[in-house]
Amino acid sequence: MPRFSHRLALKIVLPFAALTLAIGAVGTLTATGELSSRSQQAFDAQLVHDGFVAQSMVKAGDAERRAILRLLTGGTGLSQNWDKTPALQAWLERALTIHSKVIVEVVDSSGREIVGVVGHGAFADTVSQGHDLSSWPGLSYMLSGGSSAVELVASAPQPAIFTGQPLRNAGRGLIGAILVGDSLDDRAGAIKASLKDDDVTFYDINGQVLTTSLSIPPSQWSTLALDANTRGRVSQTSVVELPRMAGGPGTEIVSPWTIGTANFGYLGTVRSTAGLVADTNQLRIILVTLFLAGVLFTLAIGIWLARRITRPVHRLVEATRLVSAGDLDHQAPVTTHDEIGELTDSFNQMTRSLKEKSASLRTTMTQLQDTYLMTIEALASAVEARDPYTHGHTRRVEEYAVIMAKALGCTEAEVHALRRACVLHDIGKIGIEDAILRKQARLEPDEAMRMQKHPVIGVDMLKGIDFLDPVLPLIRHHHERWDGNGYPDELRADEIPLGARILAVADAVDAMTSD
């Protein structure tokens, strides 16, 4: 092989390398900026999504709490045990077996606690009695007849959200109320566990923290309080994003916390930005490193090799595509005397050999198909010879079928398939016993069922012979009927292949005109 001179390559590569590096530097800065922007957008979108998830979980908790209230007030357990505090407590604990953290408060008509129970779980021993709950917001109003239900947030002994309903005796007189609630600490923990990467904060109507899943002590909760401006921007149709540093850098999305039409405060969903910043910085380093390495490697080797290899390889690929599409006469041009040239010459020799072998193979396949078909046709003739009635039947059916097919405008391929189907349509009778096939009298029902299997037997015999695939549906369905009462598949109308319909008519014509 001749020695290559690098001077021309250097003249081409060096200016191109300088331009590529300049463009690459600008491109890298642009790409990293765009990726950072998209990462931020993805972060914001995920935060908004998580905020909606948190809201939906809050609403789901509200619905579950109301469902438990309906469960407790729907039966007679409360009224039966109302005057018996121990029995009432035991009944509540049994009723709350599967709700381990639900809080139930039963109060008398003045708002004094009869019994308070935390669901039958790890805290089942948390029972209280005698506390004055009349100061809970909205409870006294409900007990005085001002409303038929109440939703309230109680801050003691721990922040909790309650749904209450008055209770009446048989005479419709007010005897007290029942409140079902759950701890905001538990609710925040459940939402955090579901969102995994996010924390949740519940604020009251004044923006003060009721509870949070952030890893900060209660003494620092005041740093999270929402000012009047922030609260004013939060509405049912808009949320507010706030930067947070408590517990690490993060972003909080604040949305309204409502139950029905009542506003109870605000719900904050916090997502840490530490990972976003670290990922963005790492991405910048990776992109810059990969780009510089790629540019240097590509410019030093790629350009030099591409011009010498790509063009002849492309021509060879194009030749391969043409040959694979069936053009065995195509020859790839040999433009070099290196390994690519040798490969091209070898490819051309292979193409010529394939052309010769393909012609020989087509001849052999044609002869094999003819031999195979002759064998099968001989079997069909043997079947015809077993039944005196069918003597000449195949030839006549073929003549009738071809006349009809041409009249209907069938293609040459369809007519060819129909001819073969006519010859082979009764080959399945080779599997029918002579006692049935040659019987002169009417067939018994079981014999008729056996005879009706001959199309399926014929298809099973011929299945697997590729060049007979178009013929198999015609053989299988040549005894189907337009009204669906044929066999073996009870096809009807246009479900029957056209060739099978033609064959069926030709078969019927010959049957009706034969002695």
Short mmCIF file of C-alpha atoms in Angstrom, two decimals:
data_model
loop_
_atom_site.label_atom_id
_atom_site.label_comp_id
_atom_site.label_asym_id
_atom_site.label_seq_id
_atom_site.Cartn_x
_atom_site.Cartn_y
_atom_site.Cartn_z
CA MET A 1 0.00 0.00 0.00
CA PRO A 2 1.28 3.54 -0.75
CA ARG A 3 2.41 5.76 2.08
CA PHE A 4 0.03 8.52 3.04
CA SER A 5 1.03 12.20 3.38
CA HIS A 6 -0.41 13.98 6.44
CA ARG A 7 0.35 17.56 5.38
CA LEU A 8 -2.88 18.07 3.41
CA ALA A 9 -4.86 16.45 6.19
CA LEU A 10 -3.33 18.87 8.71
CA LYS A 11 -4.16 21.85 6.51
CA ILE A 12 -7.76 20.70 6.50
CA VAL A 13 -8.01 19.59 10.11
CA LEU A 14 -6.31 22.46 11.99
CA PRO A 15 -8.60 25.33 10.84
CA PHE A 16 -11.59 23.02 11.15
CA ALA A 17 -10.45 22.03 14.64
CA ALA A 18 -10.20 25.66 15.76
CA LEU A 19 -13.66 26.45 14.38
CA THR A 20 -15.12 23.29 15.90
CA LEU A 21 -13.68 24.07 19.31
CA ALA A 22 -15.07 27.61 19.23
CA ILE A 23 -18.52 26.42 18.17
CA GLY A 24 -18.30 23.58 20.66
CA ALA A 25 -17.56 25.90 23.56
CA VAL A 26 -20.58 28.05 22.72
CA GLY A 27 -22.68 24.94 22.12
CA THR A 28 -21.67 23.40 25.42
CA LEU A 29 -22.59 26.55 27.34
CA THR A 30 -25.90 26.75 25.50
CA ALA A 31 -26.62 23.07 26.00
CA THR A 32 -25.84 23.12 29.71
CA GLY A 33 -27.97 26.22 30.14
CA GLU A 34 -30.85 24.62 28.28
CA LEU A 35 -30.52 21.36 30.20
CA SER A 36 -30.41 23.27 33.48
CA SER A 37 -33.54 25.16 32.44
CA ARG A 38 -35.28 21.95 31.48
CA SER A 39 -34.21 20.29 34.72
CA GLN A 40 -35.67 23.24 36.61
CA GLN A 41 -38.86 23.01 34.58
CA ALA A 42 -39.07 19.28 35.27
CA PHE A 43 -38.43 19.96 38.97
CA ASP A 44 -41.19 22.58 39.04
CA ALA A 45 -43.58 20.33 37.15
CA GLN A 46 -42.90 17.48 39.55
CA LEU A 47 -43.39 19.78 42.52
CA VAL A 48 -46.75 20.97 41.14
CA HIS A 49 -47.71 17.35 40.50
CA ASP A 50 -46.75 16.41 44.04
CA GLY A 51 -48.75 19.36 45.34
CA PHE A 52 -51.82 18.03 43.52
CA VAL A 53 -51.13 14.55 44.90
CA ALA A 54 -50.89 15.94 48.42
CA GLN A 55 -54.18 17.80 47.93
CA SER A 56 -55.86 14.65 46.63
CA MET A 57 -54.58 12.66 49.61
CA VAL A 58 -55.94 15.31 51.97
CA LYS A 59 -59.34 15.13 50.27
CA ALA A 60 -59.19 11.33 50.35
CA GLY A 61 -58.51 11.52 54.10
CA ASP A 62 -61.49 13.86 54.50
CA ALA A 63 -63.71 11.42 52.59
CA GLU A 64 -62.46 8.49 54.68
CA ARG A 65 -63.14 10.41 57.89
CA ARG A 66 -66.73 11.15 56.81
CA ALA A 67 -67.18 7.50 55.83
CA ILE A 68 -66.09 6.38 59.31
CA LEU A 69 -68.51 8.91 60.84
CA ARG A 70 -71.35 7.48 58.75
CA LEU A 71 -70.33 3.98 59.81
CA LEU A 72 -70.44 4.88 63.50
CA THR A 73 -73.75 6.75 63.32
CA GLY A 74 -75.45 4.39 60.91
CA GLY A 75 -76.28 1.65 63.43
CA THR A 76 -77.72 1.39 66.91
CA GLY A 77 -74.43 0.97 68.77
CA LEU A 78 -74.22 4.59 69.93
CA SER A 79 -77.79 4.82 71.21
CA GLN A 80 -77.63 1.43 72.95
CA ASN A 81 -74.42 2.28 74.80
CA TRP A 82 -74.92 6.03 75.28
CA ASP A 83 -75.56 5.98 79.03
CA LYS A 84 -72.91 3.32 79.75
CA THR A 85 -69.48 4.87 79.34
CA PRO A 86 -67.42 1.63 79.64
CA ALA A 87 -69.67 -0.13 77.15
CA LEU A 88 -69.55 2.90 74.83
CA GLN A 89 -65.75 2.92 74.98
CA ALA A 90 -65.57 -0.83 74.28
CA TRP A 91 -68.01 -0.50 71.38
CA LEU A 92 -65.96 2.33 69.84
CA GLU A 93 -62.73 0.35 70.14
CA ARG A 94 -64.32 -2.64 68.44
CA ALA A 95 -65.77 -0.45 65.68
CA LEU A 96 -62.35 1.12 65.04
CA THR A 97 -60.40 -2.13 64.87
CA ILE A 98 -59.05 -1.47 61.36
CA HIS A 99 -58.57 2.29 61.83
CA SER A 100 -55.61 2.37 64.16
CA LYS A 101 -55.07 6.13 64.26
CA VAL A 102 -58.58 7.56 64.00
CA ILE A 103 -59.63 9.79 66.90
CA VAL A 104 -63.25 9.67 68.10
CA GLU A 105 -64.70 12.15 70.61
CA VAL A 106 -68.21 11.66 72.02
CA VAL A 107 -69.53 14.71 73.86
CA ASP A 108 -72.76 15.55 75.67
CA SER A 109 -75.07 18.40 74.71
CA SER A 110 -72.91 20.94 76.56
CA GLY A 111 -69.73 19.95 74.76
CA ARG A 112 -68.18 17.99 77.66
CA GLU A 113 -66.34 14.87 76.65
CA ILE A 114 -68.04 11.58 77.54
CA VAL A 115 -65.26 9.44 76.11
CA GLY A 116 -62.43 9.99 73.64
CA VAL A 117 -60.76 7.05 71.91
CA VAL A 118 -57.86 6.66 69.49
CA GLY A 119 -58.45 3.76 67.10
CA HIS A 120 -57.83 0.17 68.13
CA GLY A 121 -54.11 -0.06 67.35
CA ALA A 122 -50.79 0.84 68.97
CA PHE A 123 -52.52 3.74 70.75
CA ALA A 124 -55.66 1.86 71.83
CA ASP A 125 -54.95 2.70 75.47
CA THR A 126 -55.24 6.43 74.69
CA VAL A 127 -58.63 7.10 76.23
CA SER A 128 -59.80 10.35 77.80
CA GLN A 129 -62.93 11.48 79.64
CA GLY A 130 -64.39 14.63 81.08
CA HIS A 131 -62.56 17.27 79.03
CA ASP A 132 -64.48 20.41 78.13
CA LEU A 133 -64.44 20.64 74.32
CA SER A 134 -67.04 23.38 73.98
CA SER A 135 -64.31 25.85 72.98
CA TRP A 136 -63.52 23.91 69.84
CA PRO A 137 -64.43 26.16 66.89
CA GLY A 138 -67.94 25.51 65.63
CA LEU A 139 -68.84 22.78 68.15
CA SER A 140 -71.04 24.91 70.39
CA TYR A 141 -72.70 26.39 67.31
CA MET A 142 -73.60 22.91 66.05
CA LEU A 143 -74.82 21.77 69.47
CA SER A 144 -77.06 24.84 69.68
CA GLY A 145 -78.77 23.77 66.45
CA GLY A 146 -76.92 26.15 64.17
CA SER A 147 -75.79 23.40 61.76
CA SER A 148 -76.26 19.70 61.12
CA ALA A 149 -72.52 19.00 60.79
CA VAL A 150 -69.20 20.64 61.49
CA GLU A 151 -65.62 20.47 60.19
CA LEU A 152 -63.02 21.82 62.61
CA VAL A 153 -59.34 21.87 63.47
CA ALA A 154 -58.44 21.33 67.12
CA SER A 155 -54.95 22.18 68.34
CA ALA A 156 -54.93 20.19 71.61
CA PRO A 157 -53.64 17.83 72.77
CA GLN A 158 -52.16 17.61 69.24
CA PRO A 159 -53.33 19.26 65.98
CA ALA A 160 -56.13 17.24 64.40
CA ILE A 161 -58.92 17.69 61.88
CA PHE A 162 -62.44 16.56 62.92
CA THR A 163 -65.81 15.99 61.29
CA GLY A 164 -68.72 16.19 63.74
CA GLN A 165 -72.41 15.36 63.73
CA PRO A 166 -75.09 15.95 66.43
CA LEU A 167 -76.79 12.93 68.01
CA ARG A 168 -80.46 12.76 68.94
CA ASN A 169 -82.57 10.30 70.91
CA ALA A 170 -85.71 8.57 69.70
CA GLY A 171 -87.74 11.69 70.48
CA ARG A 172 -85.43 13.79 68.29
CA GLY A 173 -84.02 15.53 71.35
CA LEU A 174 -80.32 16.54 71.25
CA ILE A 175 -78.23 14.31 73.50
CA GLY A 176 -74.74 15.21 72.29
CA ALA A 177 -72.43 14.83 69.31
CA ILE A 178 -69.77 12.55 67.88
CA LEU A 179 -66.59 13.81 66.21
CA VAL A 180 -64.26 11.68 64.06
CA GLY A 181 -60.79 13.02 63.34
CA ASP A 182 -57.23 12.19 62.49
CA SER A 183 -53.95 13.70 63.63
CA LEU A 184 -52.33 16.19 61.27
CA ASP A 185 -48.96 14.70 62.27
CA ASP A 186 -50.11 11.29 61.02
CA ARG A 187 -51.59 12.80 57.88
CA ALA A 188 -48.39 14.72 57.09
CA GLY A 189 -46.33 11.57 57.69
CA ALA A 190 -48.56 9.49 55.40
CA ILE A 191 -48.33 12.06 52.59
CA LYS A 192 -44.55 12.29 52.99
CA ALA A 193 -44.27 8.48 52.84
CA SER A 194 -46.30 8.45 49.63
CA LEU A 195 -44.37 11.28 47.94
CA LYS A 196 -40.99 9.97 49.24
CA ASP A 197 -38.90 12.99 48.17
CA ASP A 198 -41.22 15.70 49.51
CA ASP A 199 -42.23 17.11 52.90
CA VAL A 200 -45.63 18.48 53.89
CA THR A 201 -46.60 21.42 56.12
CA PHE A 202 -50.09 22.30 57.37
CA TYR A 203 -50.73 26.00 58.14
CA ASP A 204 -53.70 27.54 59.92
CA ILE A 205 -55.77 30.38 58.50
CA ASN A 206 -53.24 32.93 59.83
CA GLY A 207 -50.29 31.18 58.16
CA GLN A 208 -48.89 29.67 61.37
CA VAL A 209 -47.53 26.14 61.24
CA LEU A 210 -49.83 23.49 62.71
CA THR A 211 -47.49 20.62 61.88
CA THR A 212 -44.76 19.71 59.38
CA SER A 213 -42.82 16.65 58.30
CA LEU A 214 -39.65 18.73 57.87
CA SER A 215 -36.79 17.69 60.13
CA ILE A 216 -36.79 20.90 62.18
CA PRO A 217 -37.78 21.38 65.84
CA PRO A 218 -41.07 23.11 66.70
CA SER A 219 -39.11 26.07 68.07
CA GLN A 220 -38.12 26.91 64.47
CA TRP A 221 -41.58 26.53 62.97
CA SER A 222 -42.09 30.29 63.19
CA THR A 223 -39.52 30.72 60.38
CA LEU A 224 -41.93 28.92 58.05
CA ALA A 225 -44.94 31.16 58.80
CA LEU A 226 -46.70 32.65 55.77
CA ASP A 227 -46.90 36.43 55.68
CA ALA A 228 -50.04 38.31 54.63
CA ASN A 229 -48.73 38.96 51.11
CA THR A 230 -48.14 35.26 50.48
CA ARG A 231 -51.52 34.30 51.91
CA GLY A 232 -53.20 36.89 49.72
CA ARG A 233 -51.71 35.37 46.56
CA VAL A 234 -52.96 31.85 47.33
CA SER A 235 -56.42 31.06 45.95
CA GLN A 236 -58.43 28.17 44.58
CA THR A 237 -57.05 28.90 41.10
CA SER A 238 -53.45 29.81 41.91
CA VAL A 239 -50.61 28.52 44.06
CA VAL A 240 -47.39 30.17 45.27
CA GLU A 241 -43.81 28.90 45.11
CA LEU A 242 -41.48 29.91 47.95
CA PRO A 243 -37.75 29.28 48.48
CA ARG A 244 -37.04 27.43 51.71
CA MET A 245 -33.78 26.93 53.61
CA ALA A 246 -35.12 25.17 56.71
CA GLY A 247 -33.80 21.61 56.72
CA GLY A 248 -31.73 22.35 53.60
CA PRO A 249 -32.34 24.28 50.36
CA GLY A 250 -35.70 23.60 48.81
CA THR A 251 -38.80 24.99 47.12
CA GLU A 252 -42.30 24.97 48.63
CA ILE A 253 -45.57 25.16 46.74
CA VAL A 254 -48.40 26.57 48.86
CA SER A 255 -52.04 25.82 48.02
CA PRO A 256 -55.31 26.42 49.89
CA TRP A 257 -56.48 23.84 52.42
CA THR A 258 -60.25 23.64 52.09
CA ILE A 259 -63.01 21.25 53.02
CA GLY A 260 -66.06 21.91 50.89
CA THR A 261 -66.37 25.69 50.82
CA ALA A 262 -64.68 26.23 54.20
CA ASN A 263 -61.07 27.45 54.26
CA PHE A 264 -58.99 25.86 57.04
CA GLY A 265 -55.61 27.29 56.09
CA TYR A 266 -52.87 26.28 53.67
CA LEU A 267 -51.05 23.15 52.56
CA GLY A 268 -47.36 23.39 51.70
CA THR A 269 -45.42 20.76 49.72
CA VAL A 270 -41.62 21.13 49.99
CA ARG A 271 -39.10 19.51 47.66
CA SER A 272 -35.34 19.69 48.24
CA THR A 273 -33.30 21.45 45.53
CA ALA A 274 -29.96 20.06 46.73
CA GLY A 275 -30.17 17.13 44.33
CA LEU A 276 -31.19 19.41 41.45
CA VAL A 277 -28.17 21.68 41.99
CA ALA A 278 -25.78 18.72 42.34
CA ASP A 279 -27.18 17.01 39.25
CA THR A 280 -26.96 20.21 37.21
CA ASN A 281 -23.32 20.80 38.18
CA GLN A 282 -22.41 17.19 37.50
CA LEU A 283 -24.19 17.37 34.15
CA ARG A 284 -22.18 20.45 33.17
CA ILE A 285 -18.90 18.74 34.03
CA ILE A 286 -19.84 15.57 32.13
CA LEU A 287 -20.98 17.51 29.06
CA VAL A 288 -17.82 19.64 28.91
CA THR A 289 -15.56 16.63 29.42
CA LEU A 290 -17.34 14.50 26.87
CA PHE A 291 -17.43 17.29 24.32
CA LEU A 292 -13.73 18.12 24.58
CA ALA A 293 -12.73 14.46 24.42
CA GLY A 294 -15.10 13.84 21.54
CA VAL A 295 -13.91 16.86 19.56
CA LEU A 296 -10.25 16.01 19.97
CA PHE A 297 -10.74 12.36 19.10
CA THR A 298 -13.09 13.02 16.21
CA LEU A 299 -10.96 15.74 14.65
CA ALA A 300 -7.71 13.80 15.04
CA ILE A 301 -8.95 10.48 13.67
CA GLY A 302 -12.48 10.71 12.33
CA ILE A 303 -11.96 13.24 9.56
CA TRP A 304 -8.81 11.52 8.29
CA LEU A 305 -10.46 8.14 8.14
CA ALA A 306 -13.90 9.26 7.01
CA ARG A 307 -12.82 10.56 3.60
CA ARG A 308 -10.89 7.40 2.79
CA ILE A 309 -13.41 4.89 4.04
CA THR A 310 -16.89 6.38 3.89
CA ARG A 311 -17.23 6.78 0.14
CA PRO A 312 -16.29 3.25 -0.97
CA VAL A 313 -18.14 1.76 1.98
CA HIS A 314 -21.22 3.79 1.08
CA ARG A 315 -21.07 2.47 -2.47
CA LEU A 316 -20.74 -1.06 -1.14
CA VAL A 317 -23.69 -0.58 1.22
CA GLU A 318 -25.80 0.72 -1.65
CA ALA A 319 -24.83 -2.31 -3.72
CA THR A 320 -25.74 -4.58 -0.81
CA ARG A 321 -29.14 -2.93 -0.56
CA LEU A 322 -29.83 -3.42 -4.27
CA VAL A 323 -28.71 -7.05 -4.21
CA SER A 324 -30.77 -7.78 -1.09
CA ALA A 325 -33.76 -6.29 -2.92
CA GLY A 326 -33.27 -8.92 -5.66
CA ASP A 327 -31.08 -7.13 -8.23
CA LEU A 328 -28.45 -9.90 -8.64
CA ASP A 329 -27.17 -8.27 -11.85
CA HIS A 330 -25.79 -5.27 -9.97
CA GLN A 331 -22.00 -5.02 -9.52
CA ALA A 332 -20.39 -2.60 -7.05
CA PRO A 333 -17.66 -0.40 -8.61
CA VAL A 334 -14.11 -1.18 -7.41
CA THR A 335 -12.46 2.23 -6.83
CA THR A 336 -9.59 1.31 -4.46
CA HIS A 337 -6.96 -1.40 -4.20
CA ASP A 338 -6.98 -1.74 -0.41
CA GLU A 339 -9.05 -4.02 1.82
CA ILE A 340 -12.24 -2.16 0.86
CA GLY A 341 -11.46 -2.86 -2.80
CA GLU A 342 -10.83 -6.51 -2.05
CA LEU A 343 -14.08 -6.66 -0.11
CA THR A 344 -15.94 -5.05 -3.02
CA ASP A 345 -14.44 -7.52 -5.49
CA SER A 346 -15.34 -10.42 -3.19
CA PHE A 347 -18.86 -9.06 -2.89
CA ASN A 348 -19.21 -8.94 -6.67
CA GLN A 349 -18.01 -12.54 -6.95
CA MET A 350 -20.52 -13.54 -4.28
CA THR A 351 -23.30 -11.75 -6.19
CA ARG A 352 -22.44 -13.61 -9.42
CA SER A 353 -22.36 -16.92 -7.55
CA LEU A 354 -25.71 -16.12 -5.92
CA LYS A 355 -27.20 -15.35 -9.30
CA GLU A 356 -26.08 -18.70 -10.72
CA LYS A 357 -27.19 -20.66 -7.67
CA SER A 358 -30.50 -18.77 -7.52
CA ALA A 359 -31.35 -19.75 -11.09
CA SER A 360 -30.44 -23.37 -10.36
CA LEU A 361 -32.44 -23.30 -7.15
CA ARG A 362 -35.51 -21.89 -8.88
CA THR A 363 -35.35 -24.67 -11.44
CA THR A 364 -34.95 -27.29 -8.74
CA MET A 365 -37.79 -25.81 -6.68
CA THR A 366 -40.07 -25.76 -9.72
CA GLN A 367 -39.27 -29.40 -10.45
CA LEU A 368 -39.76 -30.31 -6.80
CA GLN A 369 -43.10 -28.52 -6.67
CA ASP A 370 -44.23 -30.25 -9.86
CA THR A 371 -43.17 -33.62 -8.46
CA TYR A 372 -44.87 -32.91 -5.16
CA LEU A 373 -48.04 -31.78 -6.86
CA MET A 374 -48.04 -34.81 -9.16
CA THR A 375 -47.77 -37.07 -6.12
CA ILE A 376 -50.65 -35.32 -4.39
CA GLU A 377 -52.73 -35.35 -7.56
CA ALA A 378 -52.05 -39.07 -7.82
CA LEU A 379 -53.42 -39.45 -4.30
CA ALA A 380 -56.47 -37.43 -5.33
CA SER A 381 -56.94 -39.74 -8.32
CA ALA A 382 -56.66 -42.71 -5.96
CA VAL A 383 -59.45 -41.27 -3.86
CA GLU A 384 -61.58 -40.76 -6.95
CA ALA A 385 -60.94 -44.34 -8.01
CA ARG A 386 -62.31 -45.61 -4.66
CA ASP A 387 -65.73 -44.12 -5.37
CA PRO A 388 -67.42 -44.96 -8.70
CA TYR A 389 -69.67 -41.92 -8.32
CA THR A 390 -66.70 -39.54 -8.36
CA HIS A 391 -65.26 -40.88 -11.64
CA GLY A 392 -64.49 -37.79 -13.75
CA HIS A 393 -65.91 -35.60 -10.99
CA THR A 394 -62.67 -33.69 -10.42
CA ARG A 395 -62.21 -32.84 -14.11
CA ARG A 396 -65.79 -31.63 -14.50
CA VAL A 397 -65.67 -29.54 -11.29
CA GLU A 398 -62.47 -27.91 -12.52
CA GLU A 399 -64.05 -27.02 -15.88
CA TYR A 400 -67.13 -25.49 -14.25
CA ALA A 401 -65.08 -23.60 -11.65
CA VAL A 402 -62.67 -22.09 -14.19
CA ILE A 403 -65.57 -20.89 -16.35
CA MET A 404 -67.19 -19.18 -13.36
CA ALA A 405 -63.92 -17.71 -12.08
CA LYS A 406 -63.10 -16.11 -15.43
CA ALA A 407 -66.63 -14.78 -15.73
CA LEU A 408 -66.27 -13.18 -12.30
CA GLY A 409 -62.99 -11.49 -13.31
CA CYS A 410 -60.65 -13.48 -11.08
CA THR A 411 -56.91 -13.00 -11.58
CA GLU A 412 -54.63 -15.61 -13.12
CA ALA A 413 -53.21 -16.41 -9.67
CA GLU A 414 -56.73 -16.94 -8.29
CA VAL A 415 -57.70 -19.13 -11.22
CA HIS A 416 -54.47 -21.14 -10.80
CA ALA A 417 -55.20 -21.66 -7.08
CA LEU A 418 -58.78 -22.63 -7.91
CA ARG A 419 -57.59 -25.26 -10.42
CA ARG A 420 -55.40 -26.87 -7.77
CA ALA A 421 -58.21 -26.69 -5.22
CA CYS A 422 -60.55 -28.45 -7.64
CA VAL A 423 -58.03 -31.26 -8.09
CA LEU A 424 -57.39 -31.62 -4.37
CA HIS A 425 -60.72 -30.65 -2.79
CA ASP A 426 -61.76 -34.25 -2.00
CA ILE A 427 -58.30 -35.59 -1.09
CA GLY A 428 -59.41 -35.78 2.52
CA LYS A 429 -61.70 -38.66 1.58
CA ILE A 430 -58.59 -40.80 1.69
CA GLY A 431 -59.16 -40.85 5.43
CA ILE A 432 -62.82 -41.97 5.12
CA GLU A 433 -63.61 -45.68 5.43
CA ASP A 434 -64.80 -47.50 2.29
CA ALA A 435 -67.91 -48.62 4.13
CA ILE A 436 -68.98 -45.00 4.35
CA LEU A 437 -67.49 -43.71 1.12
CA ARG A 438 -69.01 -46.45 -1.10
CA LYS A 439 -72.30 -46.83 0.75
CA GLN A 440 -75.26 -46.77 -1.65
CA ALA A 441 -77.95 -45.96 0.93
CA ARG A 442 -78.39 -42.75 2.93
CA LEU A 443 -75.66 -42.27 5.53
CA GLU A 444 -76.47 -42.62 9.20
CA PRO A 445 -75.95 -39.42 11.31
CA ASP A 446 -72.62 -40.63 12.73
CA GLU A 447 -71.50 -41.66 9.25
CA ALA A 448 -72.50 -38.26 7.89
CA MET A 449 -70.49 -36.57 10.65
CA ARG A 450 -67.49 -38.70 9.70
CA MET A 451 -67.90 -37.83 6.02
CA GLN A 452 -68.10 -34.10 6.89
CA LYS A 453 -64.58 -34.27 8.28
CA HIS A 454 -62.98 -34.85 4.88
CA PRO A 455 -62.26 -31.09 4.19
CA VAL A 456 -60.40 -30.82 7.52
CA ILE A 457 -58.55 -34.09 6.84
CA GLY A 458 -57.52 -32.77 3.44
CA VAL A 459 -56.21 -29.48 4.90
CA ASP A 460 -54.27 -31.37 7.58
CA MET A 461 -52.67 -33.52 4.88
CA LEU A 462 -51.58 -30.54 2.79
CA LYS A 463 -50.67 -28.18 5.62
CA GLY A 464 -46.99 -27.25 5.65
CA ILE A 465 -46.59 -27.26 1.85
CA ASP A 466 -45.84 -23.58 1.27
CA PHE A 467 -46.90 -23.31 -2.36
CA LEU A 468 -50.30 -24.80 -1.51
CA ASP A 469 -51.10 -22.23 1.22
CA PRO A 470 -53.50 -20.24 -1.05
CA VAL A 471 -55.37 -23.48 -1.82
CA LEU A 472 -56.04 -24.59 1.79
CA PRO A 473 -58.95 -22.15 2.57
CA LEU A 474 -60.71 -23.24 -0.64
CA ILE A 475 -60.41 -26.93 0.28
CA ARG A 476 -61.51 -26.39 3.90
CA HIS A 477 -64.58 -24.31 3.07
CA HIS A 478 -65.89 -25.85 -0.17
CA HIS A 479 -68.84 -27.35 1.75
CA GLU A 480 -69.82 -24.12 3.56
CA ARG A 481 -73.26 -22.69 2.73
CA TRP A 482 -74.44 -19.13 2.21
CA ASP A 483 -76.97 -19.50 5.06
CA GLY A 484 -74.31 -20.76 7.51
CA ASN A 485 -75.55 -24.36 7.61
CA GLY A 486 -72.48 -25.81 5.90
CA TYR A 487 -69.42 -27.44 7.41
CA PRO A 488 -66.84 -27.62 8.95
CA ASP A 489 -66.88 -24.00 10.32
CA GLU A 490 -70.47 -22.93 9.56
CA LEU A 491 -69.29 -19.78 7.76
CA ARG A 492 -71.95 -17.66 6.13
CA ALA A 493 -72.25 -15.18 3.27
CA ASP A 494 -69.06 -13.20 2.55
CA GLU A 495 -67.19 -14.96 5.34
CA ILE A 496 -66.69 -17.80 2.85
CA PRO A 497 -63.70 -17.17 0.53
CA LEU A 498 -64.75 -16.41 -3.06
CA GLY A 499 -62.78 -19.38 -4.44
CA ALA A 500 -64.48 -21.72 -1.96
CA ARG A 501 -67.90 -20.39 -3.04
CA ILE A 502 -67.06 -20.98 -6.71
CA LEU A 503 -65.81 -24.49 -5.91
CA ALA A 504 -68.95 -25.22 -3.86
CA VAL A 505 -71.23 -24.19 -6.77
CA ALA A 506 -69.20 -26.22 -9.28
CA ASP A 507 -69.25 -29.23 -6.93
CA ALA A 508 -73.02 -28.89 -6.45
CA VAL A 509 -73.66 -28.52 -10.19
CA ASP A 510 -71.73 -31.70 -10.93
CA ALA A 511 -73.46 -33.54 -8.08
CA MET A 512 -76.90 -32.56 -9.40
CA THR A 513 -76.08 -33.41 -13.02
CA SER A 514 -74.34 -36.73 -12.32
CA ASP A 515 -76.15 -40.05 -12.36
#
